[in-house]
GROMACS .gro file of C-alpha atoms in nm:
model
  188
    1MET     CA    1   2.326  -0.805   3.251
    2ASP     CA    2   2.533  -1.013   3.544
    3GLY     CA    3   2.341  -1.329   3.686
    4GLU     CA    4   2.264  -1.186   4.006
    5ARG     CA    5   2.142  -0.841   3.855
    6CYS     CA    6   1.863  -1.045   3.617
    7ALA     CA    7   1.791  -1.307   3.912
    8ASN     CA    8   1.690  -0.977   4.129
    9ARG     CA    9   1.485  -0.856   3.843
   10PHE     CA   10   1.319  -1.175   3.789
   11ILE     CA   11   1.270  -1.192   4.191
   12SER     CA   12   1.082  -0.857   4.194
   13MET     CA   13   0.903  -0.860   3.865
   14MET     CA   14   0.728  -1.229   4.067
   15LYS     CA   15   0.650  -1.027   4.333
   16SER     CA   16   0.501  -0.739   4.187
   17ARG     CA   17   0.298  -0.953   3.954
   18ARG     CA   18  -0.067  -0.968   4.024
   19LYS     CA   19  -0.172  -1.270   4.200
   20TYR     CA   20  -0.535  -1.290   4.093
   21ALA     CA   21  -0.651  -1.366   3.768
   22GLY     CA   22  -0.307  -1.315   3.597
   23PHE     CA   23  -0.287  -1.524   3.330
   24TYR     CA   24  -0.200  -1.254   3.073
   25GLU     CA   25  -0.011  -1.045   3.323
   26GLY     CA   26   0.339  -0.946   3.212
   27ASP     CA   27   0.615  -0.683   3.301
   28THR     CA   28   0.428  -0.420   3.085
   29LYS     CA   29   0.117  -0.343   2.994
   30GLU     CA   30   0.214  -0.379   2.592
   31LEU     CA   31   0.340  -0.712   2.656
   32LYS     CA   32   0.009  -0.820   2.835
   33GLU     CA   33  -0.212  -0.676   2.507
   34SER     CA   34   0.034  -0.844   2.308
   35GLY     CA   35  -0.044  -1.213   2.456
   36VAL     CA   36  -0.451  -1.141   2.492
   37PHE     CA   37  -0.389  -1.023   2.099
   38GLN     CA   38  -0.201  -1.323   1.993
   39ASP     CA   39  -0.451  -1.554   2.139
   40PHE     CA   40  -0.726  -1.363   2.013
   41VAL     CA   41  -0.598  -1.383   1.628
   42ASP     CA   42  -0.514  -1.770   1.713
   43ALA     CA   43  -0.876  -1.828   1.799
   44ASN     CA   44  -1.026  -1.638   1.534
   45ALA     CA   45  -0.716  -1.658   1.236
   46SER     CA   46  -0.928  -1.757   0.973
   47GLU     CA   47  -1.222  -1.534   0.988
   48LEU     CA   48  -1.035  -1.216   1.065
   49GLN     CA   49  -0.761  -1.245   0.812
   50LEU     CA   50  -0.553  -0.949   0.926
   51THR     CA   51  -0.251  -0.839   0.764
   52ASN     CA   52   0.024  -0.576   0.805
   53VAL     CA   53  -0.033  -0.581   1.243
   54GLN     CA   54   0.155  -0.304   1.398
   55ARG     CA   55   0.120  -0.148   1.738
   56PRO     CA   56   0.116   0.233   1.716
   57GLU     CA   57   0.320   0.453   1.881
   58LYS     CA   58   0.190   0.466   2.260
   59SER     CA   59  -0.113   0.728   2.263
   60HIS     CA   60  -0.409   0.691   2.520
   61GLU     CA   61  -0.620   0.776   2.163
   62SER     CA   62  -0.517   0.535   1.946
   63PRO     CA   63  -0.659   0.141   1.911
   64ASP     CA   64  -0.387  -0.108   2.093
   65PHE     CA   65  -0.337  -0.223   1.766
   66LEU     CA   66  -0.391  -0.145   1.400
   67SER     CA   67  -0.414  -0.359   1.102
   68ASN     CA   68  -0.556  -0.393   0.780
   69ASP     CA   69  -0.788  -0.680   0.600
   70PRO     CA   70  -0.733  -0.842   0.303
   71GLN     CA   71  -0.877  -0.544   0.061
   72GLY     CA   72  -0.582  -0.312   0.274
   73LYS     CA   73  -0.863  -0.118   0.450
   74ARG     CA   74  -0.784   0.006   0.817
   75ILE     CA   75  -0.866  -0.198   1.150
   76GLY     CA   76  -0.824  -0.080   1.493
   77ILE     CA   77  -0.853  -0.322   1.765
   78GLU     CA   78  -0.874  -0.237   2.118
   79VAL     CA   79  -0.805  -0.482   2.410
   80THR     CA   80  -0.953  -0.461   2.754
   81GLU     CA   81  -1.023  -0.678   3.058
   82ILE     CA   82  -1.316  -0.804   3.294
   83VAL     CA   83  -1.150  -0.825   3.622
   84SER     CA   84  -1.234  -0.752   4.023
   85GLU     CA   85  -1.033  -0.473   4.116
   86LYS     CA   86  -1.150  -0.563   4.487
   87ALA     CA   87  -1.022  -0.919   4.444
   88ILE     CA   88  -0.695  -0.802   4.280
   89ARG     CA   89  -0.602  -0.568   4.601
   90ILE     CA   90  -0.713  -0.778   4.879
   91ASN     CA   91  -0.508  -1.078   4.729
   92GLN     CA   92  -0.207  -0.859   4.641
   93GLU     CA   93  -0.208  -0.821   5.042
   94VAL     CA   94  -0.242  -1.203   5.140
   95ASP     CA   95   0.062  -1.373   5.180
   96ASP     CA   96  -0.145  -1.741   5.239
   97LYS     CA   97  -0.294  -1.868   4.987
   98TRP     CA   98  -0.564  -2.007   5.197
   99LYS     CA   99  -0.661  -1.683   5.250
  100SER     CA  100  -0.685  -1.585   4.919
  101VAL     CA  101  -1.025  -1.501   4.775
  102TYR     CA  102  -1.220  -1.457   4.422
  103CYS     CA  103  -1.509  -1.300   4.263
  104ASP     CA  104  -1.819  -1.460   4.225
  105TRP     CA  105  -1.919  -1.329   3.903
  106PRO     CA  106  -2.330  -1.366   3.865
  107GLU     CA  107  -2.448  -1.399   3.512
  108SER     CA  108  -2.616  -1.053   3.539
  109ALA     CA  109  -2.302  -0.827   3.661
  110VAL     CA  110  -2.079  -1.016   3.382
  111VAL     CA  111  -2.318  -0.891   3.093
  112LYS     CA  112  -2.369  -0.587   3.287
  113GLU     CA  113  -2.001  -0.530   3.327
  114ILE     CA  114  -1.908  -0.577   2.929
  115ARG     CA  115  -2.209  -0.332   2.835
  116THR     CA  116  -2.010  -0.102   3.074
  117ILE     CA  117  -1.686  -0.167   2.876
  118LEU     CA  118  -1.818  -0.126   2.541
  119CYS     CA  119  -2.022   0.148   2.605
  120LYS     CA  120  -1.690   0.299   2.730
  121LYS     CA  121  -1.485   0.214   2.450
  122ASP     CA  122  -1.761   0.317   2.196
  123LYS     CA  123  -1.747   0.701   2.352
  124LYS     CA  124  -1.358   0.695   2.319
  125LYS     CA  125  -1.221   0.921   2.022
  126TYR     CA  126  -0.972   0.752   1.817
  127VAL     CA  127  -0.696   0.835   1.617
  128GLY     CA  128  -0.519   0.648   1.360
  129GLY     CA  129  -0.863   0.579   1.141
  130PRO     CA  130  -1.102   0.609   0.956
  131PHE     CA  131  -1.150   0.265   1.044
  132GLU     CA  132  -1.318   0.007   0.824
  133LYS     CA  133  -1.368  -0.210   1.175
  134LEU     CA  134  -1.293  -0.123   1.490
  135ILE     CA  135  -1.300  -0.445   1.731
  136VAL     CA  136  -1.309  -0.482   2.073
  137VAL     CA  137  -1.149  -0.763   2.227
  138ILE     CA  138  -1.258  -0.771   2.639
  139TYR     CA  139  -1.057  -1.067   2.821
  140THR     CA  140  -1.057  -1.270   3.174
  141ASP     CA  141  -0.876  -1.500   3.366
  142GLU     CA  142  -1.150  -1.450   3.622
  143PRO     CA  143  -1.180  -1.802   3.777
  144THR     CA  144  -1.567  -1.789   3.787
  145ILE     CA  145  -1.611  -1.656   3.418
  146GLN     CA  146  -1.546  -2.010   3.227
  147PHE     CA  147  -1.626  -2.112   2.870
  148GLU     CA  148  -1.800  -2.394   2.928
  149LYS     CA  149  -2.065  -2.198   3.142
  150TYR     CA  150  -2.066  -1.873   2.900
  151GLY     CA  151  -1.966  -1.990   2.563
  152SER     CA  152  -2.297  -2.017   2.454
  153VAL     CA  153  -2.450  -1.716   2.696
  154LEU     CA  154  -2.271  -1.468   2.559
  155PRO     CA  155  -2.297  -1.527   2.186
  156SER     CA  156  -2.675  -1.547   2.250
  157GLY     CA  157  -2.695  -1.182   2.434
  158LYS     CA  158  -2.735  -0.852   2.255
  159PHE     CA  159  -2.434  -0.577   2.335
  160GLY     CA  160  -2.559  -0.299   2.078
  161PRO     CA  161  -2.639  -0.066   1.924
  162LEU     CA  162  -2.284   0.105   1.923
  163ASN     CA  163  -2.156   0.415   1.706
  164GLN     CA  164  -1.801   0.332   1.649
  165ILE     CA  165  -1.715  -0.041   1.746
  166THR     CA  166  -1.811  -0.269   1.457
  167ASP     CA  167  -1.700  -0.622   1.640
  168ALA     CA  168  -1.689  -0.689   1.976
  169TYR     CA  169  -1.537  -1.085   2.140
  170PHE     CA  170  -1.489  -1.197   2.466
  171LEU     CA  171  -1.159  -1.402   2.506
  172PHE     CA  172  -1.166  -1.666   2.775
  173SER     CA  173  -0.843  -1.781   3.000
  174TYR     CA  174  -0.672  -2.069   2.886
  175ASP     CA  175  -0.932  -2.385   2.896
  176PRO     CA  176  -0.723  -2.737   2.917
  177SER     CA  177  -1.041  -2.905   2.819
  178VAL     CA  178  -0.987  -2.725   2.471
  179LYS     CA  179  -0.639  -2.657   2.468
  180CYS     CA  180  -0.663  -2.314   2.403
  181SER     CA  181  -0.826  -1.974   2.503
  182PRO     CA  182  -1.184  -1.976   2.387
  183CYS     CA  183  -1.340  -1.661   2.200
  184VAL     CA  184  -1.649  -1.610   2.130
  185LYS     CA  185  -1.815  -1.293   1.914
  186LEU     CA  186  -2.061  -1.084   2.091
  187GLN     CA  187  -2.345  -0.946   1.885
  188LEU     CA  188  -2.393  -0.583   1.867
   0.00000   0.00000   0.00000
């Protein structure tokens, strides 16, 4: 690819890039999920001890990532996002940054949305198993859902019981005060 075509592709990608809550945005869904997954693993490496991590062939029925635990048992990891679709739509149309909007998520709405996501993911029929563990990672880059506030609130809530999902985590956007993307385990 010559320099001009490469530059034009980059400019096109940047123009189409999501303007709201877009920390993990990539050129493709797979790139975005891979970035989230890497931050999740970085935050939980000692606890999880995942081996043989792979991305299955594209399928809406398989988890986003497959892995094994140290004993060789199968683990499925599903990655999903909590974000205001309305704020995304509005901000994509805004050219003046001073006219940008954000969603002010009250605590009850965050908890309700997490429950909704987990219930939806729990009802999904997954291929590639059976799974010793089925992990759901919910991530966000919402400006009002910050680790400082929710880092202690979310682990104290109860989000189960669920039938298939064995573990759930909430991954926050990068936080400069802790120099990483913090992650908390949710009680099921």
